[in-house]
GROMACS .gro file of C-alpha atoms in nm:
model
  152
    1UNK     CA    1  -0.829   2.453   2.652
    2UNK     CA    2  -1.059   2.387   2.397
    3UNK     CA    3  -0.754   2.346   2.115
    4UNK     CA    4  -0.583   2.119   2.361
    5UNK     CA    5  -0.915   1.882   2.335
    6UNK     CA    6  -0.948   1.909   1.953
    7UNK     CA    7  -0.620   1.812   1.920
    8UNK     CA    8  -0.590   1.521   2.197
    9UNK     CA    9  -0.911   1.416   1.975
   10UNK     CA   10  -0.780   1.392   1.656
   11UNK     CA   11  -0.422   1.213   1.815
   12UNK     CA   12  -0.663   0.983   1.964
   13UNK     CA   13  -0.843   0.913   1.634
   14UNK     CA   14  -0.470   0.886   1.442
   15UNK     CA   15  -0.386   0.651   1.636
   16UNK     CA   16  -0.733   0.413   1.627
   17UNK     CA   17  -0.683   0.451   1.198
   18UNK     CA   18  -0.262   0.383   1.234
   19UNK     CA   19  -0.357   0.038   1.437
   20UNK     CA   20  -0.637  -0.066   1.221
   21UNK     CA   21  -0.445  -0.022   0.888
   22UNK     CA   22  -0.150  -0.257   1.088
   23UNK     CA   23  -0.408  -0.530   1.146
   24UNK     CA   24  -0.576  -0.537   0.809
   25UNK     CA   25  -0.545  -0.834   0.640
   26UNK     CA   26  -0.400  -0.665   0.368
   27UNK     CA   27  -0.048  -0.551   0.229
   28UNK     CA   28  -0.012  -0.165   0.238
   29UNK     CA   29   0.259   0.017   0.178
   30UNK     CA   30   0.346   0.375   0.063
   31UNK     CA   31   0.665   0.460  -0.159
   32UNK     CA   32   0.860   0.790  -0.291
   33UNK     CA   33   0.826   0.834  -0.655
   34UNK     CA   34   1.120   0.585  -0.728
   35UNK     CA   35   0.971   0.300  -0.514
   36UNK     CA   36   1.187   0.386  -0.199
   37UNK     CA   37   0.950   0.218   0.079
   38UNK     CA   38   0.892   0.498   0.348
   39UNK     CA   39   0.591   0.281   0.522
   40UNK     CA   40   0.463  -0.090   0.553
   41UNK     CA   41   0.172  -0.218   0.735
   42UNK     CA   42   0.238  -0.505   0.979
   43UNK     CA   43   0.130  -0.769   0.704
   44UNK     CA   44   0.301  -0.639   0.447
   45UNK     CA   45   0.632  -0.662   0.659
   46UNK     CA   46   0.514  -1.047   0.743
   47UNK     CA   47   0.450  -1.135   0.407
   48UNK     CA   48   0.743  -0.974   0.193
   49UNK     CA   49   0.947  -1.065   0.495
   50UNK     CA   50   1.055  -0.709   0.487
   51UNK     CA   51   1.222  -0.520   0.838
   52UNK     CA   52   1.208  -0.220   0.963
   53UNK     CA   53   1.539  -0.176   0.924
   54UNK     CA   54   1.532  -0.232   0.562
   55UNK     CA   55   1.301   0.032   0.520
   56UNK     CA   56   1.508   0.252   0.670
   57UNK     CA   57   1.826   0.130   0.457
   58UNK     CA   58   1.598   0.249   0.194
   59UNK     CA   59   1.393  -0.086   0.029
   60UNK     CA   60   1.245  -0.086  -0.278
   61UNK     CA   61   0.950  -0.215  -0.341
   62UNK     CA   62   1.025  -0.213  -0.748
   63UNK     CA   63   1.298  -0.499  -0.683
   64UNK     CA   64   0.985  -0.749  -0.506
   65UNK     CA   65   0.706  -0.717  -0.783
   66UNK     CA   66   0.717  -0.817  -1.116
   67UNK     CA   67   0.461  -0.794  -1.359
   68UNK     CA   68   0.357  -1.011  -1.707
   69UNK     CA   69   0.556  -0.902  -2.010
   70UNK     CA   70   0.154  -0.915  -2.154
   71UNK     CA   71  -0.038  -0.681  -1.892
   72UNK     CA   72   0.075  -0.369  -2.134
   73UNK     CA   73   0.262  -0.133  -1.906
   74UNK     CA   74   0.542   0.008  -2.104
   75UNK     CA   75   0.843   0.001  -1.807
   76UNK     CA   76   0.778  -0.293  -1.662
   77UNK     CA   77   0.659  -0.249  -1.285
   78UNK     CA   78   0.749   0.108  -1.277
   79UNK     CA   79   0.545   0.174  -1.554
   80UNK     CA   80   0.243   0.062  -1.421
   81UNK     CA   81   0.347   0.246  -1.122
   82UNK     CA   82   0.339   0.585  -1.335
   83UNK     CA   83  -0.005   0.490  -1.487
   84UNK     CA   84  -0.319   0.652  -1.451
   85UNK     CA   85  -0.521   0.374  -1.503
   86UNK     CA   86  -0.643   0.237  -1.164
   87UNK     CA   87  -0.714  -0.068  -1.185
   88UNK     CA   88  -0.665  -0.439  -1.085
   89UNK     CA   89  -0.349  -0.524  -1.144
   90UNK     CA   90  -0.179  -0.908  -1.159
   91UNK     CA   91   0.160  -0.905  -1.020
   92UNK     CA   92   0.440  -1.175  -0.919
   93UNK     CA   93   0.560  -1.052  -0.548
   94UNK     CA   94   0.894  -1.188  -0.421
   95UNK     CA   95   0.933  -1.268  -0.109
   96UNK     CA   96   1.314  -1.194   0.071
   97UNK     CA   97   1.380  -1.596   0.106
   98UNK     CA   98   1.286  -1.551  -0.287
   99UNK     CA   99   1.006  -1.748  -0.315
  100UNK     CA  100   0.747  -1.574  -0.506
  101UNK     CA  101   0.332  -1.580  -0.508
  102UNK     CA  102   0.073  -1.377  -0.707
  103UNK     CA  103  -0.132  -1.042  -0.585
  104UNK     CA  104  -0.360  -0.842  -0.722
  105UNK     CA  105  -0.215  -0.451  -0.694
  106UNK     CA  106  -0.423  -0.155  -0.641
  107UNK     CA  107  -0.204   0.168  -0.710
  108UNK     CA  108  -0.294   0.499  -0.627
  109UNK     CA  109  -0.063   0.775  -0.714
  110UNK     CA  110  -0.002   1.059  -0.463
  111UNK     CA  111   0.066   1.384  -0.601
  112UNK     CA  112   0.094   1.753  -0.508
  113UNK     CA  113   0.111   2.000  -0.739
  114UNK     CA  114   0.058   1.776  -1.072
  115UNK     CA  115   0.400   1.609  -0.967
  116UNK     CA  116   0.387   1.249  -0.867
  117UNK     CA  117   0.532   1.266  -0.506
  118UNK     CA  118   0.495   0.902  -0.474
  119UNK     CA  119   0.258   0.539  -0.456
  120UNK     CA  120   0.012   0.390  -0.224
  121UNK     CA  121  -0.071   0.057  -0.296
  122UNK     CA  122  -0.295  -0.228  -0.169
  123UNK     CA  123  -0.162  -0.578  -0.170
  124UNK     CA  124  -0.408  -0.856  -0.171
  125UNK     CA  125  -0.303  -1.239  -0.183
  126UNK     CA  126  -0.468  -1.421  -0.487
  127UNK     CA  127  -0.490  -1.695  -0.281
  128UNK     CA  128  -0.720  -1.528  -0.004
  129UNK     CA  129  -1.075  -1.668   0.043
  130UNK     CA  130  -1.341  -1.462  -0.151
  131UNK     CA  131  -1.555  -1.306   0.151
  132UNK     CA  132  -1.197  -1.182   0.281
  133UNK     CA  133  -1.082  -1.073  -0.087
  134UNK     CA  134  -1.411  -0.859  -0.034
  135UNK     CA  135  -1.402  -0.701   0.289
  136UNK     CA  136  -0.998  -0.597   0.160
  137UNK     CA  137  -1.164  -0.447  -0.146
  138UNK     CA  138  -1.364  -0.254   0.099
  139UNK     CA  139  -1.052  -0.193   0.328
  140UNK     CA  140  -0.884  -0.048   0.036
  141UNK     CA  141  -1.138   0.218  -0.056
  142UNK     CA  142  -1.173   0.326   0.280
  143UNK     CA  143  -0.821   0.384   0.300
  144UNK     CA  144  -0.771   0.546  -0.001
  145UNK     CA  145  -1.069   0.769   0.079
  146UNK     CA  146  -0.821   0.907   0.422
  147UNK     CA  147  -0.583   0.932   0.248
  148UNK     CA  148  -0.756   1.113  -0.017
  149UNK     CA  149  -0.900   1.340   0.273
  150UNK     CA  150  -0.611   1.395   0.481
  151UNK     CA  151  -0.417   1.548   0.154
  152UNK     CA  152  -0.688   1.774   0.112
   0.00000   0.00000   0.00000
């Protein structure tokens, strides 16, 4: 009875974290180590004008960022993909109608093992309002923190 609770309990709180991460104001998304989309957040899908069908045809995420010849990631947008650094990154998205506008990137590799399993990256408009550009700054730590945690 007791394990039954625990786990409703946790489902619950899965569930509170899924639906918050879908209405951040922020793009999210999570890809395989080749940039194969597996997961978008609500905005995300708005912005990129992405479906979830074409996530399930198997998107990539490498074909709707580009990134300045002089940012110094040998590879292009992979490359900075497979960096360690972690840090603010200025990117060109694309949008599927093909108009493009300018994030900043925050990539966080997820590995197991020492092998890099895949990214998780944090979108954030260059255009967005300072006090929101700050509370997604926040966002994105406290989502990489669970997901730190839950791969523990």
């Amino acid at each position: 009875m007791k394990d039954a609770a625990v786990a409703s309990l946790v489902n619950t709180e899965h569930h509170k974290i899924d639906d918050m991460i879908d209405n951040l104001p922020l793009m999210i998304f999570e890809t395989d180590a080749k940039g194969q989309l597996f997961y978008a957040n609500k905005k995300c899908l708005e912005v990129m004008g992405f479906s979830h069908q074409d996530i399930q045809r198997g998107a990539n995420i490498f074909n709707r960022l580009s990134i300045p010849d002089t940012a110094g990631y040998g590879g292009g947008i992979a490359g900075l993909f497979e960096t360690e650094r972690k840090s603010e990154t200025t990117l060109t998205a694309r949008k599927s109608d093909g108009s493009t506008f300018p994030v900043v990137a925050h990539v966080y590799r997820v590995a197991d093992g020492g092998m890099n399993k895949g990214f998780l990256c944090v979108l954030v408009e260059k255009a967005v309002s300072l006090p929101v550009k700050e509370k997604g700054r926040e966002a994105t730590e406290k989502y990489r923190r669970l997901i730190e945690n839950c791969s523990d």
